[in-house]
């Protein structure tokens, strides 16, 4: 696992945009995430598209997860959120932005269909945020490391964390569809971004804790090309930080981000 520690959330966003831009130029399949952390990265990519000619032509997007019971047009659905925050502002076909169907009458069939669809593509890079309890996508603690796209019940902590996007915690859906941990691991490159002190414990568990369903993000330890990109506050509980910085500063010339 590659650990990149940057001074500020802005520097994290720039570094993440550098990495994603490399894939966008090749018209790759991009796995994207919602949540507040990636927003600065999306803004930086939009800026590069508008002012520096970065093109996403030919790219497709697969989202990690979706709330169950929200119409795709609902402002807080993840299908709507990724369009509002990112894909409506770049040159990507709207028809090439895919999410699990959160308003399906048959969520189990919708999960299976999404898994089948994503399996038919090669996701080149999967951008990930992390929940304070170590979840990625909506894979809450105890999620099987071999899980695929399925329905999950949100943990009360996640509902509380995400209530800020809704008028009332009561409005946060209790169930979701999410790519599983095995689905996520099929992407060629996993890029997890985290900023702020509230993520420090989850980042330490992800990078330095045991591989465990109790910290779903620890599944990155199984991946041959995983990058954990954090600011100083999110890195605060890493005990090996000097080694990570040394490795980052002494990268072999052939090594790409
Ligand atoms: C939600 C999303 C995750 C995201 C997490 C953290 O639960 N399903 O994909 O990583 O929120 O969000 P934030 O970046 O706002 O802390």
XYZ file of C-alpha atoms and ligand atoms in Angstrom:
273
model
C 0.000 0.000 0.000
C 1.240 3.450 -0.868
C 0.631 6.121 1.786
C 0.820 9.752 0.666
C 0.620 12.415 3.375
C -0.003 15.974 2.232
C -0.031 19.154 4.295
C -3.589 20.298 3.605
C -6.915 19.111 2.171
C -6.196 21.318 -0.874
C -2.925 19.500 -1.513
C -4.745 16.164 -1.160
C -7.287 17.280 -3.786
C -4.540 18.362 -6.209
C -2.685 15.082 -5.817
C -5.905 13.079 -6.259
C -6.742 15.114 -9.380
C -3.259 14.396 -10.790
C -3.822 10.683 -10.332
C -7.368 10.621 -11.759
C -6.444 12.879 -14.696
C -3.914 10.270 -15.820
C -6.742 7.751 -16.210
C -9.237 10.240 -17.689
C -6.874 11.013 -20.554
C -7.044 7.381 -21.607
C -10.863 7.314 -21.735
C -10.953 4.832 -18.888
C -13.785 3.528 -16.740
C -13.711 5.595 -13.555
C -15.173 4.418 -10.247
C -16.370 7.454 -8.324
C -17.548 8.169 -4.796
C -19.789 10.690 -3.093
C -19.453 12.168 0.379
C -17.873 15.538 1.121
C -14.203 14.516 0.888
C -13.943 14.005 -2.897
C -15.710 17.304 -3.680
C -12.469 19.325 -3.687
C -10.941 16.754 -6.053
C -13.927 17.057 -8.386
C -13.645 20.853 -8.288
C -9.964 20.638 -9.214
C -10.741 18.255 -12.099
C -13.530 20.577 -13.327
C -11.073 23.497 -13.200
C -8.549 21.536 -15.258
C -11.295 20.620 -17.742
C -12.426 24.232 -18.086
C -9.021 25.926 -18.115
C -6.377 23.363 -19.006
C -8.074 21.207 -21.629
C -8.397 18.053 -19.538
C -10.920 15.867 -21.365
C -12.970 12.950 -20.102
C -14.174 12.004 -23.593
C -14.765 8.282 -23.811
C -14.764 7.771 -20.034
C -17.537 5.918 -18.243
C -18.404 6.310 -14.571
C -19.569 3.677 -12.105
C -20.746 4.852 -8.708
C -20.004 2.967 -5.520
C -23.381 3.036 -3.880
C -26.880 4.500 -3.655
C -29.565 5.099 -1.055
C -32.613 2.874 -1.334
C -35.953 4.589 -1.678
C -34.724 7.863 -3.183
C -35.712 8.824 -6.686
C -32.630 9.408 -8.907
C -33.766 13.038 -9.179
C -33.777 13.512 -5.388
C -31.099 16.068 -4.522
C -29.420 13.682 -2.054
C -29.487 10.580 -4.231
C -25.925 9.725 -5.172
C -26.945 9.551 -8.853
C -27.981 13.216 -8.631
C -25.088 14.224 -6.354
C -22.324 13.031 -8.691
C -23.967 14.858 -11.592
C -24.392 18.087 -9.628
C -20.889 17.989 -8.122
C -18.967 16.672 -11.081
C -20.141 14.998 -14.265
C -22.483 17.788 -15.459
C -19.457 20.086 -15.565
C -17.188 17.923 -17.708
C -17.350 16.319 -21.155
C -18.726 12.950 -20.184
C -21.930 11.476 -21.636
C -24.673 11.476 -19.030
C -25.777 8.058 -20.334
C -22.328 6.723 -19.363
C -22.764 7.540 -15.651
C -24.060 4.435 -13.866
C -25.349 3.848 -10.322
C -27.220 1.063 -8.574
C -31.001 1.699 -8.971
C -32.040 3.043 -5.612
C -35.705 3.271 -6.550
C -36.067 -0.258 -7.884
C -39.087 -2.247 -6.692
C -36.752 -5.254 -6.452
C -33.524 -4.086 -4.756
C -31.980 -7.555 -4.740
C -32.399 -7.856 -8.511
C -31.092 -4.296 -8.933
C -27.978 -5.166 -6.915
C -27.375 -8.298 -8.994
C -27.858 -6.367 -12.231
C -25.366 -3.704 -11.147
C -22.818 -6.317 -10.152
C -23.202 -7.986 -13.537
C -22.866 -4.673 -15.355
C -19.727 -3.592 -13.510
C -18.203 -7.040 -13.959
C -18.506 -6.583 -17.712
C -16.256 -3.500 -17.562
C -12.749 -2.870 -16.270
C -12.796 -0.101 -13.698
C -9.327 1.431 -14.078
C -9.398 3.456 -10.884
C -11.812 3.501 -7.954
C -11.898 6.660 -5.863
C -12.927 6.014 -2.249
C -13.724 8.081 0.805
C -13.935 6.481 4.231
C -16.530 6.585 6.981
C -15.518 7.318 10.563
C -16.156 3.625 11.309
C -13.906 2.465 8.461
C -16.644 1.822 5.898
C -16.006 2.220 2.176
C -18.937 2.581 -0.182
C -21.637 1.579 2.264
C -19.845 -1.570 3.426
C -20.346 -1.218 7.145
C -18.166 -3.052 9.693
C -18.719 -6.853 9.532
C -19.108 -6.689 5.736
C -17.587 -9.784 4.176
C -14.252 -9.163 2.512
C -15.669 -11.244 -0.345
C -18.923 -9.295 -0.657
C -20.359 -8.180 -3.995
C -23.032 -5.573 -4.787
C -25.936 -6.016 -2.384
C -28.374 -4.344 -0.017
C -27.073 -3.165 3.361
C -28.621 -1.638 6.468
C -26.821 1.542 7.508
C -25.203 1.737 10.930
C -26.785 4.422 13.166
C -23.371 6.179 13.211
C -23.411 6.458 9.403
C -26.964 7.782 9.462
C -25.869 10.370 12.005
C -22.755 11.259 9.950
C -24.810 11.697 6.779
C -27.739 13.528 8.410
C -26.019 16.840 7.608
C -26.998 16.412 3.966
C -30.697 16.084 4.848
C -33.113 18.416 6.672
C -33.561 15.817 9.389
C -31.821 12.571 10.465
C -35.223 10.888 10.061
C -34.995 11.524 6.319
C -31.742 9.596 5.840
C -32.643 6.276 4.189
C -31.913 3.281 6.402
C -31.034 0.947 3.518
C -28.676 1.193 0.573
C -27.239 -0.682 -2.375
C -23.455 -0.807 -2.390
C -20.670 -2.378 -4.364
C -19.148 -5.091 -2.204
C -15.561 -5.255 -1.043
C -14.691 -7.863 -3.681
C -16.359 -5.691 -6.338
C -14.285 -2.712 -5.267
C -11.076 -4.751 -5.246
C -11.542 -5.666 -8.928
C -10.657 -2.090 -9.928
C -7.115 -1.725 -11.231
C -6.140 0.999 -8.768
C -7.804 1.948 -5.476
C -7.387 5.565 -4.368
C -8.686 6.306 -0.875
C -8.768 9.967 0.184
C -9.355 11.210 3.730
C -8.974 14.573 5.408
C -9.538 15.848 8.921
C -9.079 14.549 12.454
C -12.388 12.645 12.451
C -10.862 10.144 9.984
C -7.555 9.579 11.851
C -8.613 6.438 13.733
C -10.193 4.861 10.634
C -7.060 5.577 8.570
C -4.785 4.029 11.205
C -7.013 0.925 11.313
C -7.053 0.719 7.499
C -3.305 0.995 7.035
C -1.804 -0.430 10.213
C -4.580 -2.507 11.747
C -5.348 -6.139 11.009
C -7.138 -7.148 7.819
C -10.625 -7.358 9.240
C -14.284 -7.132 8.342
C -14.535 -4.806 11.348
C -12.608 -2.223 9.304
C -13.896 -2.743 5.756
C -11.309 -0.319 4.323
C -8.576 -2.700 5.481
C -9.511 -4.678 2.356
C -7.104 -2.301 0.586
C -4.333 -4.367 2.172
C -5.286 -7.179 -0.233
C -4.940 -5.002 -3.333
C -1.789 -4.850 -5.455
C -2.189 -1.138 -6.272
C -3.769 0.812 -3.440
C -3.016 4.438 -2.598
C -4.083 6.059 0.673
C -3.907 9.832 0.272
C -4.439 11.831 3.467
C -3.813 15.219 5.005
C -1.794 15.704 8.189
C -4.863 15.545 10.425
C -6.106 12.265 8.988
C -2.535 10.876 9.228
C -2.202 11.800 12.907
C -2.578 8.267 14.301
C -0.237 6.512 11.862
C 2.759 5.171 13.762
C 4.900 4.519 10.647
C 4.431 7.967 9.131
C 8.148 8.731 8.824
C 8.600 5.600 6.741
C 5.694 6.548 4.471
C 7.160 9.992 3.931
C 10.574 8.532 3.236
C 9.113 6.113 0.685
C 7.107 8.908 -0.934
C 10.187 11.134 -1.254
C 12.366 8.323 -2.549
C 10.103 6.841 -5.183
C 11.883 4.866 -7.886
C 11.757 6.778 -11.168
C 9.577 4.124 -12.851
C 6.877 4.239 -10.198
C 3.702 5.993 -11.216
C 1.117 7.345 -8.869
C -20.848 7.940 2.785
C -20.460 7.300 1.467
C -19.004 6.898 1.452
C -18.153 8.037 1.955
C -18.537 8.389 3.371
C -17.676 9.473 3.991
O -21.151 7.014 3.754
N -21.261 6.164 1.158
O -18.634 6.538 0.134
O -16.792 7.686 1.907
O -19.883 8.833 3.319
O -18.126 10.729 3.587
P -17.396 12.087 3.901
O -16.314 12.207 2.858
O -18.453 13.130 3.716
O -16.865 12.030 5.275
